[in-house]
CSV table of C-alpha atoms in Angstrom, one decimal:
chain,number,residue,atom,x,y,z
S,26,MET,CA,-15.4,-3.3,9.7
S,27,GLN,CA,-18.2,-0.8,9.7
S,28,PRO,CA,-20.7,-1.5,6.8
S,29,GLU,CA,-21.3,1.2,4.2
S,30,PHE,CA,-24.7,2.0,2.6
S,31,PHE,CA,-25.6,3.7,-0.7
S,32,ASN,CA,-28.5,4.8,-2.7
S,33,VAL,CA,-28.6,2.6,-5.9
S,34,ILE,CA,-29.4,4.5,-9.0
S,35,ASN,CA,-29.1,2.9,-12.5
S,36,ASP,CA,-27.0,0.2,-10.8
S,37,GLU,CA,-24.5,2.8,-9.5
S,38,LEU,CA,-23.7,3.3,-5.8
S,39,ARG,CA,-24.3,6.9,-4.8
S,40,GLY,CA,-23.5,8.5,-1.5
S,41,SER,CA,-24.7,11.9,-0.2
S,42,GLU,CA,-23.4,14.9,1.7
S,43,LYS,CA,-26.5,14.5,3.9
S,44,THR,CA,-26.7,11.4,6.1
S,45,HIS,CA,-28.6,10.2,9.1
S,46,ALA,CA,-28.1,7.3,11.5
S,47,VAL,CA,-30.7,4.9,12.9
S,48,THR,CA,-30.9,4.3,16.7
S,49,ASP,CA,-30.4,0.7,17.8
S,50,PRO,CA,-33.7,-0.1,19.6
S,51,ARG,CA,-31.9,-2.4,22.1
S,52,THR,CA,-29.2,0.0,23.2
S,53,GLU,CA,-30.2,3.4,21.9
S,54,GLU,CA,-26.7,3.7,20.3
S,55,ASN,CA,-26.4,5.3,16.9
S,56,LEU,CA,-25.7,2.9,14.1
S,57,TRP,CA,-24.1,3.7,10.7
S,58,PRO,CA,-24.3,6.8,8.5
S,59,CYS,CA,-26.9,6.4,5.8
S,60,PRO,CA,-27.0,8.7,2.7
S,61,ILE,CA,-30.2,10.7,2.2
S,62,ALA,CA,-31.2,10.9,-1.5
S,63,SER,CA,-31.4,14.4,-3.0
S,64,THR,CA,-34.0,15.7,-5.4
S,65,ASP,CA,-31.5,15.2,-8.2
S,66,ASP,CA,-30.9,11.6,-7.1
S,67,PHE,CA,-34.7,11.0,-7.3
S,68,GLU,CA,-35.0,12.6,-10.7
S,69,ASP,CA,-32.1,10.5,-12.0
S,70,ALA,CA,-33.7,7.3,-10.6
S,71,VAL,CA,-37.0,8.1,-12.3
S,72,ALA,CA,-35.2,8.8,-15.6
S,73,ALA,CA,-33.3,5.6,-15.4
S,74,ALA,CA,-36.4,3.6,-14.6
S,75,ARG,CA,-38.3,5.1,-17.5
S,76,LYS,CA,-35.5,4.4,-19.9
S,77,ALA,CA,-35.1,0.8,-18.6
S,78,PHE,CA,-38.9,0.2,-18.9
S,79,THR,CA,-38.9,0.5,-22.7
S,80,THR,CA,-36.9,-2.8,-23.0
S,81,TRP,CA,-37.7,-4.5,-19.6
S,82,SER,CA,-41.4,-4.3,-20.3
S,83,ARG,CA,-40.9,-6.5,-23.4
S,84,THR,CA,-39.3,-9.4,-21.6
S,85,THR,CA,-41.2,-12.6,-21.2
S,86,VAL,CA,-42.7,-13.8,-17.9
S,87,ALA,CA,-40.3,-16.7,-18.1
S,88,GLU,CA,-37.3,-14.4,-18.4
S,89,ARG,CA,-38.4,-12.4,-15.4
S,90,GLN,CA,-39.1,-15.4,-13.3
S,91,ALA,CA,-35.6,-16.8,-14.0
S,92,LEU,CA,-34.2,-13.5,-12.6
S,93,LEU,CA,-36.4,-13.9,-9.4
S,94,VAL,CA,-34.5,-17.1,-8.8
S,95,LYS,CA,-31.3,-15.2,-9.0
S,96,LEU,CA,-32.5,-12.6,-6.6
S,97,ALA,CA,-33.4,-15.4,-4.2
S,98,GLU,CA,-29.9,-16.8,-4.5
S,99,VAL,CA,-28.4,-13.3,-3.6
S,100,LEU,CA,-30.6,-13.3,-0.5
S,101,GLU,CA,-29.6,-16.8,0.4
S,102,GLN,CA,-25.9,-16.2,-0.1
S,103,ASN,CA,-26.0,-13.1,2.0
S,104,ALA,CA,-28.6,-14.2,4.6
S,105,GLY,CA,-26.2,-13.9,7.5
S,106,GLU,CA,-25.1,-10.4,6.8
S,107,LEU,CA,-28.6,-9.2,6.0
S,108,ALA,CA,-30.1,-10.8,9.2
S,109,GLU,CA,-27.4,-9.2,11.3
S,110,ILE,CA,-28.1,-5.8,9.8
S,111,LEU,CA,-31.8,-6.3,10.3
S,112,ALA,CA,-31.4,-7.3,14.0
S,113,ARG,CA,-29.4,-4.2,14.7
S,114,GLU,CA,-31.7,-1.7,13.0
S,115,THR,CA,-35.1,-3.2,14.1
S,116,GLY,CA,-34.1,-4.6,17.5
S,117,LYS,CA,-35.3,-8.1,16.4
S,118,SER,CA,-33.8,-11.2,17.8
S,119,GLN,CA,-31.6,-13.1,15.3
S,120,ILE,CA,-34.4,-15.6,15.0
S,121,VAL,CA,-37.0,-13.1,13.9
S,122,ALA,CA,-34.5,-11.2,11.7
S,123,SER,CA,-33.8,-14.5,9.9
S,124,ILE,CA,-37.5,-15.0,9.4
S,125,ASP,CA,-37.5,-11.7,7.5
S,126,VAL,CA,-34.7,-12.9,5.2
S,127,ASN,CA,-36.0,-16.4,4.7
S,128,GLY,CA,-39.5,-15.2,4.0
S,129,SER,CA,-38.1,-12.9,1.3
S,130,ILE,CA,-36.3,-15.9,-0.3
S,131,ALA,CA,-39.5,-17.9,-0.3
S,132,GLN,CA,-41.4,-15.0,-1.9
S,133,CYS,CA,-39.0,-14.8,-4.8
S,134,LEU,CA,-39.2,-18.5,-5.4
S,135,TYR,CA,-43.0,-18.6,-5.1
S,136,TYR,CA,-43.4,-15.9,-7.8
S,137,SER,CA,-40.8,-17.5,-9.9
S,138,GLN,CA,-43.4,-20.3,-10.4
S,139,ASN,CA,-46.6,-18.3,-10.2
S,140,ALA,CA,-47.5,-15.3,-12.3
S,141,LEU,CA,-50.3,-13.8,-14.4
S,142,GLU,CA,-51.4,-15.7,-17.4
S,143,ASP,CA,-53.5,-15.0,-20.4
S,144,GLU,CA,-57.0,-16.2,-20.2
S,145,VAL,CA,-60.0,-16.6,-22.5
S,146,GLN,CA,-62.7,-14.4,-21.1
S,147,PHE,CA,-65.4,-15.0,-23.7
S,148,GLU,CA,-65.9,-17.2,-26.7
S,149,ASP,CA,-68.8,-18.0,-29.0
S,150,GLU,CA,-69.1,-18.9,-32.7
S,151,THR,CA,-68.1,-15.4,-33.9
S,152,THR,CA,-65.6,-13.9,-31.3
S,153,LYS,CA,-62.9,-15.0,-28.9
S,154,VAL,CA,-61.7,-12.5,-26.2
S,155,VAL,CA,-58.3,-13.1,-24.6
S,156,ALA,CA,-57.3,-11.1,-21.5
S,157,THR,CA,-53.6,-10.4,-21.3
S,158,HIS,CA,-51.7,-8.3,-18.7
S,159,ILE,CA,-49.3,-5.5,-19.6
S,160,PRO,CA,-47.1,-3.7,-17.1
S,161,LEU,CA,-47.9,-0.2,-15.7
S,162,GLY,CA,-44.5,1.4,-15.9
S,163,VAL,CA,-42.5,2.6,-12.9
S,164,VAL,CA,-43.6,1.5,-9.4
S,165,GLY,CA,-42.8,3.6,-6.3
S,166,ALA,CA,-42.7,1.3,-3.3
S,167,ILE,CA,-43.0,3.2,0.1
S,168,CYS,CA,-42.1,0.6,2.7
S,169,PRO,CA,-42.6,0.2,6.5
S,170,TRP,CA,-40.2,-0.4,9.4
S,171,ASN,CA,-41.7,-3.4,11.2
S,172,PHE,CA,-40.5,-6.1,8.7
S,173,PRO,CA,-38.3,-4.1,6.3
S,174,LEU,CA,-37.1,-6.8,4.0
S,175,ILE,CA,-40.1,-9.0,3.4
S,176,LEU,CA,-42.6,-6.1,3.1
S,177,SER,CA,-40.3,-4.4,0.6
S,178,ASN,CA,-39.5,-7.6,-1.2
S,179,ILE,CA,-43.2,-8.4,-2.0
S,180,LYS,CA,-43.5,-5.0,-3.8
S,181,VAL,CA,-40.3,-5.7,-5.7
S,182,VAL,CA,-41.2,-9.2,-6.7
S,183,ALA,CA,-44.7,-8.2,-7.8
S,184,SER,CA,-43.3,-5.3,-9.8
S,185,LEU,CA,-40.7,-7.3,-11.5
S,186,VAL,CA,-42.7,-10.4,-12.4
S,187,THR,CA,-45.3,-8.2,-14.1
S,188,GLY,CA,-42.7,-6.3,-16.1
S,189,ASN,CA,-42.5,-3.0,-14.2
S,190,CYS,CA,-39.4,-1.1,-12.9
S,191,VAL,CA,-39.4,-0.4,-9.2
S,192,ILE,CA,-37.9,2.3,-7.0
S,193,LEU,CA,-37.8,1.4,-3.3
S,194,LYS,CA,-38.1,3.9,-0.5
S,195,PRO,CA,-37.4,2.1,2.8
S,196,SER,CA,-38.5,3.6,6.1
S,197,PRO,CA,-36.0,6.0,7.5
S,198,PHE,CA,-36.2,4.0,10.7
S,199,THR,CA,-34.9,0.9,9.0
S,200,PRO,CA,-33.1,1.7,5.7
S,201,TYR,CA,-30.0,-0.5,6.0
S,202,ALA,CA,-30.9,-4.0,5.1
S,203,VAL,CA,-33.1,-2.9,2.1
S,204,MET,CA,-30.3,-0.7,0.8
S,205,LYS,CA,-27.7,-3.4,1.2
S,206,TRP,CA,-29.9,-6.1,-0.5
S,207,THR,CA,-30.5,-3.7,-3.4
S,208,GLU,CA,-26.7,-3.1,-3.7
S,209,LEU,CA,-25.9,-6.8,-3.5
S,210,SER,CA,-28.5,-7.5,-6.3
S,211,ARG,CA,-26.8,-5.2,-8.9
S,212,GLY,CA,-26.0,-6.9,-12.1
S,213,ILE,CA,-28.9,-9.3,-12.1
S,214,LEU,CA,-31.4,-7.0,-13.6
S,215,PRO,CA,-30.8,-4.3,-16.3
S,216,PRO,CA,-29.7,-1.0,-14.8
S,217,GLY,CA,-32.7,1.2,-13.8
S,218,VAL,CA,-35.1,-1.7,-13.2
S,219,PHE,CA,-34.5,-2.1,-9.4
S,220,GLN,CA,-33.3,1.0,-7.5
S,221,VAL,CA,-33.4,2.2,-3.9
S,222,LEU,CA,-33.5,5.7,-2.4
S,223,ASN,CA,-33.3,6.6,1.3
S,224,GLY,CA,-35.3,9.5,2.6
S,225,GLY,CA,-38.2,10.7,4.7
S,226,ALA,CA,-41.7,12.0,4.1
S,227,ASP,CA,-40.5,14.6,1.7
S,228,LEU,CA,-39.1,11.9,-0.6
S,229,GLY,CA,-42.3,9.9,-0.3
S,230,ALA,CA,-44.3,13.0,-1.2
S,231,LEU,CA,-42.2,13.5,-4.4
S,232,MET,CA,-42.8,9.9,-5.4
S,233,THR,CA,-46.6,10.3,-5.1
S,234,LEU,CA,-46.7,13.4,-7.2
S,235,HIS,CA,-44.1,12.7,-9.9
S,236,PRO,CA,-45.7,12.0,-13.3
S,237,GLY,CA,-42.9,9.6,-14.2
S,238,ILE,CA,-44.1,7.1,-11.5
S,239,ASP,CA,-47.2,5.1,-12.6
S,240,LYS,CA,-48.1,3.3,-9.3
S,241,ILE,CA,-47.5,3.7,-5.6
S,242,SER,CA,-47.6,0.8,-3.3
S,243,PHE,CA,-47.7,2.1,0.3
S,244,THR,CA,-47.7,0.3,3.6
S,245,GLY,CA,-48.3,2.4,6.7
S,246,THR,CA,-50.8,4.3,8.7
S,247,THR,CA,-54.3,5.2,7.6
S,248,ALA,CA,-53.7,9.0,8.0
S,249,THR,CA,-50.6,8.9,5.8
S,250,GLY,CA,-52.4,6.5,3.4
S,251,LYS,CA,-55.1,9.0,2.8
S,252,ARG,CA,-52.6,11.7,1.9
S,253,VAL,CA,-50.8,9.3,-0.4
S,254,MET,CA,-54.0,8.5,-2.2
S,255,ALA,CA,-54.9,12.2,-2.6
S,256,SER,CA,-51.5,13.0,-4.1
S,257,CYS,CA,-51.7,10.0,-6.5
S,258,ALA,CA,-55.0,11.3,-7.7
S,259,LYS,CA,-53.3,14.3,-9.2
S,260,THR,CA,-51.6,12.2,-11.9
S,261,LEU,CA,-54.1,9.3,-11.9
S,262,LYS,CA,-51.5,6.9,-10.5
S,263,LYS,CA,-52.6,3.4,-9.6
S,264,VAL,CA,-52.3,3.0,-5.8
S,265,THR,CA,-52.2,0.1,-3.4
S,266,LEU,CA,-52.6,0.9,0.3
S,267,GLU,CA,-52.0,-1.5,3.2
S,268,LEU,CA,-53.0,0.4,6.3
S,269,ALA,CA,-53.6,-0.1,10.0
S,270,GLY,CA,-55.4,-3.1,11.3
S,271,ASN,CA,-56.9,-3.0,14.8
S,272,ASP,CA,-57.5,-6.7,14.5
S,273,ALA,CA,-60.2,-8.5,16.6
S,274,CYS,CA,-59.7,-12.1,17.8
S,275,ILE,CA,-62.8,-13.9,19.0
S,276,VAL,CA,-62.4,-16.9,21.3
S,277,CYS,CA,-65.6,-19.0,21.6
S,278,ALA,CA,-66.8,-20.9,24.6
S,279,ASP,CA,-65.8,-24.3,23.1
S,280,ALA,CA,-62.3,-23.3,22.0
S,281,ASP,CA,-59.5,-25.7,22.8
S,282,LEU,CA,-57.6,-23.5,25.3
S,283,ASP,CA,-54.5,-25.8,25.2
S,284,ARG,CA,-54.1,-24.7,21.5
S,285,ALA,CA,-55.8,-21.3,21.5
S,286,VAL,CA,-53.9,-19.7,24.4
S,287,PRO,CA,-50.4,-20.2,23.0
S,288,SER,CA,-51.7,-19.2,19.5
S,289,VAL,CA,-53.3,-15.9,20.8
S,290,ALA,CA,-50.1,-15.1,22.8
S,291,SER,CA,-48.1,-15.5,19.6
S,292,GLY,CA,-50.7,-13.5,17.6
S,293,GLY,CA,-50.4,-10.7,20.1
S,294,PHE,CA,-46.8,-10.6,21.2
S,295,PHE,CA,-44.7,-12.0,18.3
S,296,ASN,CA,-42.2,-9.2,17.4
S,297,ALA,CA,-43.6,-7.2,20.4
S,298,GLY,CA,-46.9,-6.9,18.7
S,299,GLN,CA,-45.4,-5.0,15.8
S,300,VAL,CA,-47.2,-7.0,13.1
S,301,CYS,CA,-49.8,-5.5,10.7
S,302,VAL,CA,-52.2,-8.3,11.4
S,303,ALA,CA,-51.3,-9.0,15.1
S,304,SER,CA,-54.2,-9.9,17.3
S,305,LYS,CA,-54.9,-6.5,18.9
S,306,ARG,CA,-58.2,-7.0,20.7
S,307,ILE,CA,-59.1,-10.3,22.3
S,308,TYR,CA,-62.8,-11.1,22.8
S,309,VAL,CA,-63.2,-14.1,25.1
S,310,HIS,CA,-66.5,-15.8,25.9
S,311,GLU,CA,-67.5,-15.0,29.4
S,312,SER,CA,-67.9,-18.6,30.4
S,313,ILE,CA,-64.2,-19.3,29.9
S,314,TYR,CA,-62.9,-15.8,30.5
S,315,ASP,CA,-61.2,-16.3,33.9
S,316,ASP,CA,-59.6,-19.6,32.8
S,317,PHE,CA,-58.4,-18.1,29.5
S,318,LEU,CA,-56.9,-15.0,31.2
S,319,ALA,CA,-55.0,-17.0,33.8
S,320,ARG,CA,-53.6,-19.3,31.2
S,321,LEU,CA,-52.6,-16.4,28.9
S,322,VAL,CA,-50.8,-14.5,31.6
S,323,LYS,CA,-48.8,-17.6,32.5
S,324,GLU,CA,-48.0,-18.3,28.8
S,325,VAL,CA,-46.9,-14.7,28.1
S,326,GLU,CA,-44.8,-14.5,31.2
S,327,ALA,CA,-43.1,-17.8,30.4
S,328,SER,CA,-42.6,-17.3,26.6
S,329,TYR,CA,-42.3,-13.6,26.0
S,330,ALA,CA,-40.0,-12.3,28.7
S,331,ILE,CA,-37.5,-9.5,27.8
S,332,GLN,CA,-34.3,-11.0,26.5
S,333,GLU,CA,-31.7,-8.2,26.0
S,334,ASP,CA,-29.3,-10.6,24.2
S,335,SER,CA,-30.4,-10.7,20.5
S,336,ALA,CA,-28.9,-14.2,20.2
S,337,ALA,CA,-31.3,-15.5,22.8
S,338,PRO,CA,-34.0,-17.8,21.4
S,339,SER,CA,-36.8,-15.3,21.6
S,340,VAL,CA,-39.5,-13.8,19.3
S,341,PHE,CA,-40.1,-10.9,21.6
S,342,GLY,CA,-38.0,-7.7,21.3
S,343,PRO,CA,-38.1,-4.0,22.0
S,344,VAL,CA,-40.3,-1.5,20.2
S,345,SER,CA,-38.6,-0.6,17.0
S,346,ASN,CA,-38.2,3.1,17.4
S,347,LYS,CA,-38.6,6.0,19.8
S,348,MET,CA,-41.6,7.4,18.1
S,349,GLN,CA,-43.6,4.1,18.4
S,350,PHE,CA,-42.2,3.5,21.9
S,351,ASP,CA,-43.7,6.8,23.0
S,352,VAL,CA,-47.1,5.9,21.4
S,353,VAL,CA,-47.3,2.6,23.3
S,354,LYS,CA,-45.9,4.1,26.5
S,355,GLY,CA,-48.7,6.7,26.3
S,356,ILE,CA,-51.3,4.0,25.9
S,357,ILE,CA,-50.0,2.2,29.0
S,358,GLU,CA,-50.0,5.4,30.9
S,359,ASP,CA,-53.6,6.1,29.9
S,360,CYS,CA,-54.5,2.6,31.2
S,361,ARG,CA,-52.8,3.4,34.5
S,362,ALA,CA,-54.4,6.9,34.8
S,363,ASN,CA,-57.9,5.4,34.3
S,364,GLY,CA,-57.3,2.6,36.8
S,365,TYR,CA,-57.7,-0.2,34.3
S,366,ASN,CA,-56.8,-3.7,35.5
S,367,ILE,CA,-53.3,-4.4,34.3
S,368,VAL,CA,-52.8,-8.1,35.1
S,369,SER,CA,-49.4,-8.7,33.5
S,370,GLY,CA,-46.5,-6.5,32.7
S,371,ALA,CA,-45.9,-5.1,36.2
S,372,ALA,CA,-42.9,-3.1,35.2
S,373,ALA,CA,-45.0,-1.3,32.6
S,374,ALA,CA,-47.6,-0.6,35.2
S,375,ALA,CA,-45.1,1.0,37.6
S,376,SER,CA,-42.9,2.7,35.0
S,377,ALA,CA,-42.7,2.3,31.2
S,378,LYS,CA,-38.9,2.3,31.4
S,379,PRO,CA,-36.5,2.6,34.4
S,380,ALA,CA,-34.6,6.0,34.2
S,381,THR,CA,-31.2,4.2,33.9
S,382,ALA,CA,-32.3,1.6,31.4
S,383,LYS,CA,-31.3,1.7,27.7
S,384,GLY,CA,-33.4,0.6,24.8
S,385,PHE,CA,-37.0,0.9,23.8
S,386,TRP,CA,-38.2,-2.0,26.0
S,387,LEU,CA,-41.7,-2.5,27.3
S,388,PRO,CA,-42.7,-5.8,28.9
S,389,PRO,CA,-45.6,-7.7,27.4
S,390,THR,CA,-48.6,-6.1,29.1
S,391,ILE,CA,-52.1,-7.6,29.5
S,392,VAL,CA,-55.1,-5.4,30.5
S,393,SER,CA,-58.3,-7.1,31.6
S,394,LYS,CA,-61.7,-5.7,30.5
S,395,PRO,CA,-60.8,-2.1,29.6
S,396,PRO,CA,-63.8,-0.1,28.4
S,397,GLU,CA,-64.8,-0.4,24.8
S,398,ASN,CA,-64.2,3.4,24.3
S,399,SER,CA,-60.7,3.3,25.8
S,400,VAL,CA,-57.7,4.3,23.7
S,401,LEU,CA,-56.3,0.8,24.0
S,402,VAL,CA,-59.4,-0.7,22.4
S,403,LYS,CA,-60.3,2.0,19.9
S,404,GLU,CA,-56.8,2.5,18.4
S,405,GLU,CA,-54.3,0.1,17.0
S,406,GLN,CA,-51.5,-0.1,19.6
S,407,PHE,CA,-48.9,-1.7,17.4
S,408,GLY,CA,-46.9,-2.7,20.5
S,409,PRO,CA,-46.8,-5.2,23.4
S,410,ILE,CA,-50.0,-4.3,25.2
S,411,LEU,CA,-53.2,-6.4,24.7
S,412,PRO,CA,-56.8,-5.8,25.9
S,413,ILE,CA,-58.7,-9.0,26.9
S,414,LEU,CA,-62.5,-8.3,26.7
S,415,SER,CA,-65.5,-10.6,27.3
S,416,TRP,CA,-68.6,-11.4,25.3
S,417,SER,CA,-71.7,-13.5,25.5
S,418,ASP,CA,-73.8,-12.7,22.5
S,419,GLU,CA,-72.6,-13.4,18.9
S,420,ASP,CA,-74.3,-10.4,17.3
S,421,ASP,CA,-72.8,-8.1,20.0
S,422,VAL,CA,-69.2,-9.4,19.6
S,423,VAL,CA,-69.4,-9.2,15.8
S,424,ARG,CA,-70.6,-5.6,16.1
S,425,ARG,CA,-67.8,-4.7,18.6
S,426,SER,CA,-65.2,-6.4,16.4
S,427,ASN,CA,-66.1,-4.5,13.2
S,428,LEU,CA,-64.5,-1.1,13.8
S,429,ALA,CA,-63.7,1.0,10.8
S,430,ASN,CA,-59.9,0.6,11.5
S,431,ALA,CA,-60.2,-3.2,12.0
S,432,GLY,CA,-60.5,-4.3,8.4
S,433,LEU,CA,-57.1,-5.9,7.8
S,434,GLY,CA,-57.3,-9.2,9.6
S,435,ALA,CA,-59.2,-11.1,12.3
S,436,SER,CA,-59.2,-14.5,13.9
S,437,VAL,CA,-61.8,-16.9,15.4
S,438,TYR,CA,-61.1,-19.9,17.8
S,439,SER,CA,-63.8,-22.6,18.1
S,440,ALA,CA,-64.0,-26.4,18.1
S,441,ASP,CA,-67.1,-26.0,16.0
S,442,LEU,CA,-65.8,-25.2,12.5
S,443,ALA,CA,-69.2,-24.3,11.2
S,444,GLN,CA,-69.6,-21.8,14.0
S,445,ALA,CA,-66.1,-20.4,13.4
S,446,GLU,CA,-66.8,-20.0,9.7
S,447,ARG,CA,-70.1,-18.4,10.3
S,448,ILE,CA,-68.5,-15.8,12.6
S,449,ALA,CA,-65.6,-15.4,10.3
S,450,ARG,CA,-67.8,-14.5,7.3
S,451,ARG,CA,-69.5,-11.8,9.4
S,452,LEU,CA,-66.2,-10.1,10.2
S,453,GLU,CA,-65.4,-7.1,8.0
S,454,ALA,CA,-61.7,-7.9,7.5
S,455,GLY,CA,-59.7,-8.8,4.4
S,456,GLY,CA,-58.4,-12.0,6.0
S,457,VAL,CA,-59.8,-14.1,8.8
S,458,TRP,CA,-57.7,-16.9,10.4
S,459,ILE,CA,-59.6,-19.8,12.0
S,460,ASN,CA,-58.0,-21.6,14.9
S,461,GLN,CA,-54.6,-20.0,14.2
S,462,PHE,CA,-53.0,-16.6,14.7
S,463,GLU,CA,-52.9,-14.2,11.8
S,464,ARG,CA,-50.1,-14.4,9.3
S,465,PRO,CA,-50.3,-13.4,5.6
S,466,ASN,CA,-49.6,-16.1,3.1
S,467,PHE,CA,-47.8,-14.7,0.1
S,468,GLY,CA,-49.8,-17.0,-2.2
S,469,ALA,CA,-53.1,-15.4,-1.0
S,470,PHE,CA,-54.5,-12.0,-1.6
S,471,PHE,CA,-53.9,-9.6,1.3
S,472,GLY,CA,-55.8,-6.4,1.5
S,473,GLY,CA,-57.8,-4.3,4.0
S,474,ILE,CA,-61.5,-3.4,4.2
S,475,LYS,CA,-62.7,0.1,5.1
S,476,ASP,CA,-60.0,2.2,6.8
S,477,SER,CA,-57.5,-0.6,6.6
S,478,GLY,CA,-56.6,-0.3,3.0
S,479,PHE,CA,-57.3,0.1,-0.7
S,480,GLY,CA,-56.5,-2.8,-3.0
S,481,GLY,CA,-54.1,-5.4,-1.9
S,482,GLU,CA,-50.9,-7.4,-2.4
S,483,MET,CA,-49.9,-11.0,-2.9
S,484,GLY,CA,-51.4,-13.9,-4.8
S,485,LYS,CA,-52.4,-13.6,-8.4
S,486,GLN,CA,-55.1,-11.1,-7.5
S,487,GLY,CA,-52.5,-8.9,-5.9
S,488,LEU,CA,-50.4,-9.1,-9.1
S,489,LEU,CA,-53.3,-7.7,-11.1
S,490,SER,CA,-52.8,-4.3,-9.4
S,491,TYR,CA,-49.3,-4.2,-11.0
S,492,ALA,CA,-50.7,-4.6,-14.5
S,493,TYR,CA,-53.3,-3.3,-17.0
S,494,THR,CA,-55.7,-5.9,-18.2
S,495,GLN,CA,-55.8,-5.7,-22.0
S,496,CYS,CA,-58.5,-7.6,-23.9
S,497,LEU,CA,-57.8,-8.9,-27.4
S,498,HIS,CA,-60.9,-9.4,-29.4
S,499,PHE,CA,-60.5,-12.0,-32.2
S,500,ALA,CA,-63.0,-12.3,-35.0
S,501,LYS,CA,-63.4,-15.9,-36.1
């Protein structure tokens, strides 16, 4: 049976005369019709959220956390259906699609046990000051396509546990699983508290400008993030931006290559490199460069080969959509045109995709020592092509690592933990992973530096961006 999808407004399922269909990244076949929300749908959703907020905002943290457990139960009970939908719309293998669902379950359960608490900020013999946290109002969550469920869910969970209502706008490249999950969750929360609307950039623009929305949480490109921030300024909305990260990975001369090479391969090619904090520029000490490169090519060719069957045990898949496929293909073609040394991904070197092939497939491609000013090094590729560069001087590699668009994450590999920490503290990135590939922890604050973001998500610090801090001054 063909699945059906709806906008969810005030707990009601709403279709639309206008629909669109996502392209399956593995086969290039059109998937299912998906309703596009109208301006009236949007206005109805905002009105429902504002009405719901008057009572939802007065619930206790304990009451909200109990409902997060129920949301986790919905995800768990429907995990198979949601993972199958995710696999089709994103091109992920079933393994990686399940990671998206299971991570969302874990997020719900974590914040069902961890939330903002009142704290005494100051006390002396005459005064006691208690900081408490009150919700903002209505959150507009504009979500990305690479991990649709888990990256939407963190915005939902943060909104709900702090007492806000939330309106989700999934990416038009991957709307299905998020819409189905919202539909399945009806009845758990009061109508109007948790809603979803499908649409494109025009809907996102309406959300950023509407005076009835109090905060925008956006995950996407730096260029779009700047436009979101400018729009939000017109109504003084709170805003959180998680933006591009051209993450640097530094491999020191003493790194344990038996551990570092598989870790770097995973950091660069998991989900075909479509991870916000993927390792995107690898700087390897010149004394081990040749050994590291040979090992990495062998590891990638063995573990990240194209598997067209989504049921195959693989964490590598196609590029998620035609737009991004063309971006990555263009970077590969630029490397070829400039004569860079493509040492792996022979099919990519000869032709980005055979004329008769279907799907947005690109083989994992490794480029040895492209120039620092190449497109591959300067820009976030967000796909399965990885530059391997060399270094010899610590000051130099730190300087090269700290690009303006490289402020989301970074990693350092060294047997000397003091050295690794010293380098990590010099890197201008919101998160630095030591002797492991980059993966956000939903209990830890996650935000970018410089062009990679504004504010952040996750952890108790992330929850603060979903609330006002109110200080109560008590006279003794």
